[in-house]
Coordinates of C-alpha atoms in Angstrom, one line a residue:
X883 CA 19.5 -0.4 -52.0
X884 CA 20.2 -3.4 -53.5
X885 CA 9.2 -15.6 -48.8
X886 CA 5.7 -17.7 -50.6
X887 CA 4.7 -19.4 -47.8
X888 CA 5.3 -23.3 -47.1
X889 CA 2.6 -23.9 -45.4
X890 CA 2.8 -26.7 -42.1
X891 CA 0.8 -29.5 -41.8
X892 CA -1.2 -29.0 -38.2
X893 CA -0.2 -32.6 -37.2
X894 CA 3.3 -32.1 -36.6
X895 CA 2.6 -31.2 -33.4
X896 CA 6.0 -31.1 -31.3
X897 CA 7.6 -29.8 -33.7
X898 CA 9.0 -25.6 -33.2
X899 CA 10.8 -25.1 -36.8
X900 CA 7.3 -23.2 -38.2
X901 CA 7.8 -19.5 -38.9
X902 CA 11.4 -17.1 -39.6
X903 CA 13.9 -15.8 -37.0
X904 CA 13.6 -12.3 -35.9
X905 CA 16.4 -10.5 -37.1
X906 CA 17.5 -8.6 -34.2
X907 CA 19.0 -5.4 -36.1
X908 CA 15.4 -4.8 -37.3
X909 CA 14.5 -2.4 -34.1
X910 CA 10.8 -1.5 -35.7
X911 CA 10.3 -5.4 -36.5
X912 CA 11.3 -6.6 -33.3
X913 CA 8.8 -4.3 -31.5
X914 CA 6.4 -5.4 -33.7
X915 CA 6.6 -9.5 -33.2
X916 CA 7.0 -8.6 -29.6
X917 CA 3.6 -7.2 -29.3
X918 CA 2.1 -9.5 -31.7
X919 CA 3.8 -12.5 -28.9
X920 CA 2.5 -10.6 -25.8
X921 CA -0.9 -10.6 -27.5
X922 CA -1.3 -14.1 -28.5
X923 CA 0.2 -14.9 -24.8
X924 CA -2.7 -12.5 -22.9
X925 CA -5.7 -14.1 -25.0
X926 CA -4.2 -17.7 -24.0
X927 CA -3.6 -16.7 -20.2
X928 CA -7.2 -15.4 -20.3
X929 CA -8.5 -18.7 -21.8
X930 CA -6.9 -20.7 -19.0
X931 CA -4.7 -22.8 -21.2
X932 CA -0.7 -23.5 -20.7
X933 CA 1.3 -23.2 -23.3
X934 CA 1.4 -27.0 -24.0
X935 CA -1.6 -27.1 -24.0
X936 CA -2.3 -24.2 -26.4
X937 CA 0.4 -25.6 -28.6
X938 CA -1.2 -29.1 -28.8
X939 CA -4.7 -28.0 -29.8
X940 CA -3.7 -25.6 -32.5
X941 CA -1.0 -28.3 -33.7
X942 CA 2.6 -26.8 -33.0
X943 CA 5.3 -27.8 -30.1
X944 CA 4.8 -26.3 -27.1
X945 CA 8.9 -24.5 -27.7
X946 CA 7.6 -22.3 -30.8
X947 CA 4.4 -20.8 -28.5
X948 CA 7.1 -19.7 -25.9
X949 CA 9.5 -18.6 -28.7
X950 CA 6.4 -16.5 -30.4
X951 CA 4.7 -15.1 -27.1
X952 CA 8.5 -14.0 -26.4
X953 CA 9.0 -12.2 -29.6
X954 CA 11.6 -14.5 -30.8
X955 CA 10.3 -16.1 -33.3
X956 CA 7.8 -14.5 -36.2
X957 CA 4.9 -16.8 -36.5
X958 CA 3.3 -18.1 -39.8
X959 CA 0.1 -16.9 -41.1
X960 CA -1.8 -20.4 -40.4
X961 CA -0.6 -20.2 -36.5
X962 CA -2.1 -17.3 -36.1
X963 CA -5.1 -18.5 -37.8
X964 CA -5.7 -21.6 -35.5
X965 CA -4.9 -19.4 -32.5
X966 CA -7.3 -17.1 -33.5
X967 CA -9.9 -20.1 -33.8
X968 CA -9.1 -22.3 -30.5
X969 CA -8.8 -18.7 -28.8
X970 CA -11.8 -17.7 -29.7
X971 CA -10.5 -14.7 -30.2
X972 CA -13.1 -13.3 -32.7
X973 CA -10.5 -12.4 -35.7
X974 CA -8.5 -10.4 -33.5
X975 CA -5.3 -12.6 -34.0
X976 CA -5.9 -13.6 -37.3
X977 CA -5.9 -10.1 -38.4
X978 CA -2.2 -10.0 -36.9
X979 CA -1.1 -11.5 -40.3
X980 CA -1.5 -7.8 -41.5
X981 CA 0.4 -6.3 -38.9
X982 CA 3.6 -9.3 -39.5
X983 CA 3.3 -9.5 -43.9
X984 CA 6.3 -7.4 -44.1
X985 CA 8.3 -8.4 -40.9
X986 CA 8.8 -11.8 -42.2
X987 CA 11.0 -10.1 -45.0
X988 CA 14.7 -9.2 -44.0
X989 CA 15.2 -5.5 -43.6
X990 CA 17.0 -4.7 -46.2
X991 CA 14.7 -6.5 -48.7
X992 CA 12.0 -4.3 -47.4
X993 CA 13.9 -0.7 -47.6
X994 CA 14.8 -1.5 -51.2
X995 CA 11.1 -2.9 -52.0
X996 CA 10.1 0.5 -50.5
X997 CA 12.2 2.7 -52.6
X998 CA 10.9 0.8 -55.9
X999 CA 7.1 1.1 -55.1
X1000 CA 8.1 4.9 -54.9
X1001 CA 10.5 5.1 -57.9
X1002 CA 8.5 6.4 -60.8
X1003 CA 11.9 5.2 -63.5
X1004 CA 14.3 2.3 -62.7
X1005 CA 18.1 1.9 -64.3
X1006 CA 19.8 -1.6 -63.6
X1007 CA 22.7 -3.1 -65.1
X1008 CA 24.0 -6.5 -64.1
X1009 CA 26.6 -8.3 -65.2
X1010 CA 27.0 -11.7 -62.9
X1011 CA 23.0 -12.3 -62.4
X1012 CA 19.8 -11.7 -64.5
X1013 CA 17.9 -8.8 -61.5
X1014 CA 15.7 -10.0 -59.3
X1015 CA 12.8 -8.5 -60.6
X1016 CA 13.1 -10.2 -64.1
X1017 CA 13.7 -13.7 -62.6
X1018 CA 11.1 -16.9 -62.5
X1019 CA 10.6 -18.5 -58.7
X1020 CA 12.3 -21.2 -60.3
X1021 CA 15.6 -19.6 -61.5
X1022 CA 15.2 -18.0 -58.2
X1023 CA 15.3 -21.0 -55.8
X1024 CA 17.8 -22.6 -58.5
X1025 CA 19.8 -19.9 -58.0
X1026 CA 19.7 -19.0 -53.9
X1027 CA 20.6 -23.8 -53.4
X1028 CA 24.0 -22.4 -55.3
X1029 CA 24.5 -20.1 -52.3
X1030 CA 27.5 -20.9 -49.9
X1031 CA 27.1 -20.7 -46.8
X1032 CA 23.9 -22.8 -47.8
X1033 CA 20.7 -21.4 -46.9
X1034 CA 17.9 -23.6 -44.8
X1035 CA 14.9 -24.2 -46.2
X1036 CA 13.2 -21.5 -43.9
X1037 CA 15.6 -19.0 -45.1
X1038 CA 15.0 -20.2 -48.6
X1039 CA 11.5 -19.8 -48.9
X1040 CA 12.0 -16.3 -46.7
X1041 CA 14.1 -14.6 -49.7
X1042 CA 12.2 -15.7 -52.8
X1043 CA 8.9 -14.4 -51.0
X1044 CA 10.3 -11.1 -50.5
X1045 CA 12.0 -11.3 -53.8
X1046 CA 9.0 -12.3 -55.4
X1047 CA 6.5 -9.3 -53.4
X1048 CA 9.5 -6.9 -55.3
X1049 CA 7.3 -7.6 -58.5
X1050 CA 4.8 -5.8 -58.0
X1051 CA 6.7 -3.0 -59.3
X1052 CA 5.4 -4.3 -62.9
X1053 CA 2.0 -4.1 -61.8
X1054 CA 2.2 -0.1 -60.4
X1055 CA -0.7 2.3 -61.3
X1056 CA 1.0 5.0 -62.6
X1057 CA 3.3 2.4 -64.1
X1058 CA 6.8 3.6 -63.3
X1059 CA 9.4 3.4 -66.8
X1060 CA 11.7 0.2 -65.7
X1061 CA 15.1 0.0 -68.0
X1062 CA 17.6 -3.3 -68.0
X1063 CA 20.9 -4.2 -69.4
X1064 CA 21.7 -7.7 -68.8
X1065 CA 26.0 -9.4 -70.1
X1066 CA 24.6 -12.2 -72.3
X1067 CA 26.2 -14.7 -70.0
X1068 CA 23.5 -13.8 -68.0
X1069 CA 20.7 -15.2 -70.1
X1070 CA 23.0 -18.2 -71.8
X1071 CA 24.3 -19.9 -67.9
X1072 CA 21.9 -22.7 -67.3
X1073 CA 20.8 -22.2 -63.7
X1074 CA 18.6 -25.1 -62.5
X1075 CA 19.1 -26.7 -65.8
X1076 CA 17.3 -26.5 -69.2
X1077 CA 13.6 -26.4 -68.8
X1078 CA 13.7 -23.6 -65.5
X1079 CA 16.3 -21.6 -68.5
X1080 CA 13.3 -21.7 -70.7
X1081 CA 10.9 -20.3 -68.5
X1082 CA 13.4 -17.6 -67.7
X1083 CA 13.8 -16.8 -71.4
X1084 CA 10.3 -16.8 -71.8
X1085 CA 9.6 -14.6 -68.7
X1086 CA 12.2 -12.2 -70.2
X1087 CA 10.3 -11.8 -73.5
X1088 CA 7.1 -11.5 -71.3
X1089 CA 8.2 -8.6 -69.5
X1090 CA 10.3 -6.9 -72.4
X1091 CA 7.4 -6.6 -74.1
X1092 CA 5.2 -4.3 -71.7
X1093 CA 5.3 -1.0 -72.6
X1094 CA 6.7 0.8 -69.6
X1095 CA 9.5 -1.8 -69.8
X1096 CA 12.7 -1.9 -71.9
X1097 CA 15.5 -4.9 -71.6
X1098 CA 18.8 -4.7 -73.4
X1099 CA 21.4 -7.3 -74.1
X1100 CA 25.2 -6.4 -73.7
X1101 CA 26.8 -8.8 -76.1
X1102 CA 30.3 -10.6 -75.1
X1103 CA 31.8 -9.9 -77.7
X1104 CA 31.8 -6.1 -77.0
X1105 CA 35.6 -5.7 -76.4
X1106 CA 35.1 -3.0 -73.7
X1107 CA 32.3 -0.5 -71.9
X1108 CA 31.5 1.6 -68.8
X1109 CA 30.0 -1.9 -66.8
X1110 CA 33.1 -4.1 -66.6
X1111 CA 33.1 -2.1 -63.0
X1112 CA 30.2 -3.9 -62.1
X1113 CA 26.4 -4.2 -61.3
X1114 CA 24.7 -0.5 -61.5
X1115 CA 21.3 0.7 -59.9
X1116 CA 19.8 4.0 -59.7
X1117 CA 15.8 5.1 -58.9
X1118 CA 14.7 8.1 -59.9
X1119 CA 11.6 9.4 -57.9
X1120 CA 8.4 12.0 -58.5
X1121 CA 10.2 14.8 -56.3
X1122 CA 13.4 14.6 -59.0
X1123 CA 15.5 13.0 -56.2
X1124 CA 17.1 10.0 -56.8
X1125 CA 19.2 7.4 -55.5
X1126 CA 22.1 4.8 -56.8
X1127 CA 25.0 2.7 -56.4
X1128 CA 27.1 0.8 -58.3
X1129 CA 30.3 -1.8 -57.5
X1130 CA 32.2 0.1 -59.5
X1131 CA 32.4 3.4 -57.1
X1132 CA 31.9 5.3 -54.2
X1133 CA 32.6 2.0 -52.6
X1134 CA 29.4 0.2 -53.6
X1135 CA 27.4 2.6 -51.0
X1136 CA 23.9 3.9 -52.1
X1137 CA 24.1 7.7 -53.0
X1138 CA 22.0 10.6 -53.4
X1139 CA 24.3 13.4 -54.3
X1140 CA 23.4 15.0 -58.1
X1141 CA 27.0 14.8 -58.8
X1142 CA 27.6 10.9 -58.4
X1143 CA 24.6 10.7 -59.9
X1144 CA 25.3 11.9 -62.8
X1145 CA 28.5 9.7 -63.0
X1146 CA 25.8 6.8 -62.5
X1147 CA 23.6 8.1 -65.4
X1148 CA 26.6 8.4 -67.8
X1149 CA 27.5 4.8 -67.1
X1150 CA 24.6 3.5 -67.6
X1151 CA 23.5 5.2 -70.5
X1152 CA 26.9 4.1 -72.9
X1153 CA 26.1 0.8 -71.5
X1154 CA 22.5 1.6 -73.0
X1155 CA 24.3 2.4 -76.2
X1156 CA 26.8 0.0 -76.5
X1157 CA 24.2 -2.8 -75.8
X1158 CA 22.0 -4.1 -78.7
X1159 CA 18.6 -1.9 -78.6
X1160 CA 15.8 -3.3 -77.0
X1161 CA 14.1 -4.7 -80.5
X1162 CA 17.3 -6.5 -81.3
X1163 CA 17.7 -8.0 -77.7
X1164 CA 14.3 -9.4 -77.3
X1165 CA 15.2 -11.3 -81.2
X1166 CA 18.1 -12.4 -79.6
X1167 CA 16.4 -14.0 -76.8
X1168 CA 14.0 -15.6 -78.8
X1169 CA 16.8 -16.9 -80.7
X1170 CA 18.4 -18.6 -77.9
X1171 CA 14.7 -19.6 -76.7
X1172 CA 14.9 -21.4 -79.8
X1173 CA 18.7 -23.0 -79.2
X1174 CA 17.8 -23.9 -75.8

């Protein structure tokens, strides 16, 4: 358990920075780029055109068409586009895009994104962060440039893409029943100053108001309670399995097993209770709104 796309200018040709690494440990996403690269590399070869020359008329260095026709490098969305064009390849490579939407996304983004679209309830308690799924781009990006090791901008625009594609949990048909405990430090630290805090407030009052959705604030002053372990997580799915983790045991791995489970769900639900209830956290957030 527990980007959207800059798009390049065409004229910056010579330059080979356009598109994310492959990451190597994703086995089914590595097979994938490397057809997608021997594909583009065939319909090239059969137009007569070196790479050079291929990478000069659709407007990238000549280093990225050898990187992506080697399955090295996942290309962007617009290269496949003007390949598809000065290939004359008849949509076939633009409809690549498809086949690559999720690639781009690390791995581990993508297991968890899977899990949520099939979750039909979601538990989450954090304590450091407000969740990902609650946060604006701009607390996002704001929050990711605090990062150390720093991220590139490549990497940058990589995770709040995939981060961002998470939300369309909220938007689910049936809608799944999504439940969040947030420490009030969470909403009261300025990350990427005042204005991008007041979007995040307001976003938080947005989506605590949808029906399927309830968001609960832990006050500080609460002296002690079941989350000082740490962040905790558990989806809940049609089938009655479910699936959790917390920082606070079983060593932070996911599990599955009814009886850690059930540890998980006790947590969380005296965190539920010792929190203020989901009418008196949303006045509370329109009260700092209002101090902010």
């Amino acid at each position: 358990m527990s980007v959207d796309e800059v798009g390049t200018e065409h004229g910056n040709v010579g330059t080979d920075d356009h598109g994310w690494d492959v990451d190597p440990d994703d086995e089914s996403g590595v097979a994938m780029v490397a057809t997608v690269g021997r594909q583009i590399k065939a319909w090239r070869e059969a137009a007569g055109m070196r790479a050079g020359e291929f990478g000069t008329a659709i407007g990238y260095g000549e280093d990225l068409v050898y990187k992506v026709e080697g399955g090295r490098r996942i290309p962007r969305p617009e290269f496949l586009d003007r390949a598809d064009e000065v290939l004359g390849a008849g949509g076939k490579l633009a409809m690549l895009k498809r086949e690559l939407a999720e690639v781009r996304y690390p791995k581990k983004v993508r297991d968890l994104a899977k899990l949520e679209a099939r979750a039909v309830e979601l538990e989450a308690y954090h304590h450091h962060n407000i969740n990902g799924l609650l946060q604006t781009e701009e607390h996002m990006r704001a929050l990711f440039a605090s990062w150390l090791p720093a991220y590139t901008q490549d990497e940058m625009d990589r995770v709040v893409a995939a981060r961002l594609a998470r939300r369309s949990v909220f938007e689910r048909s049936p809608i799944p029943s999504l439940s969040f405990v947030q420490e009030e430090v969470t909403l009261r630290r300025p990350v990427g100053g005042t204005m991008v805090l007041r979007h995040q407030l307001k976003r938080l009052l947005e989506l605590g108001r949808l029906r399927n959705v309830t968001i609960q604030v832990m006050p500080t002053h609460r002296e002690e309670h079941p989350g000082t372990g740490g962040l905790i997580e558990v989806l809940r799915f049609p089938d009655g399995s479910a699936v959790g983790r917390s920082e606070g045991a079983f060593s932070g791995r996911p599990v599955s097993d009814p009886k850690q489970l059930r540890i998980l769900g006790l947590r969380y639900g005296m965190i539920r209770a010792q929190a203020l209830s989901p009418r008196e956290s949303l006045a509370f957030i329109e009260q700092l709104l209002g101090e902010t």
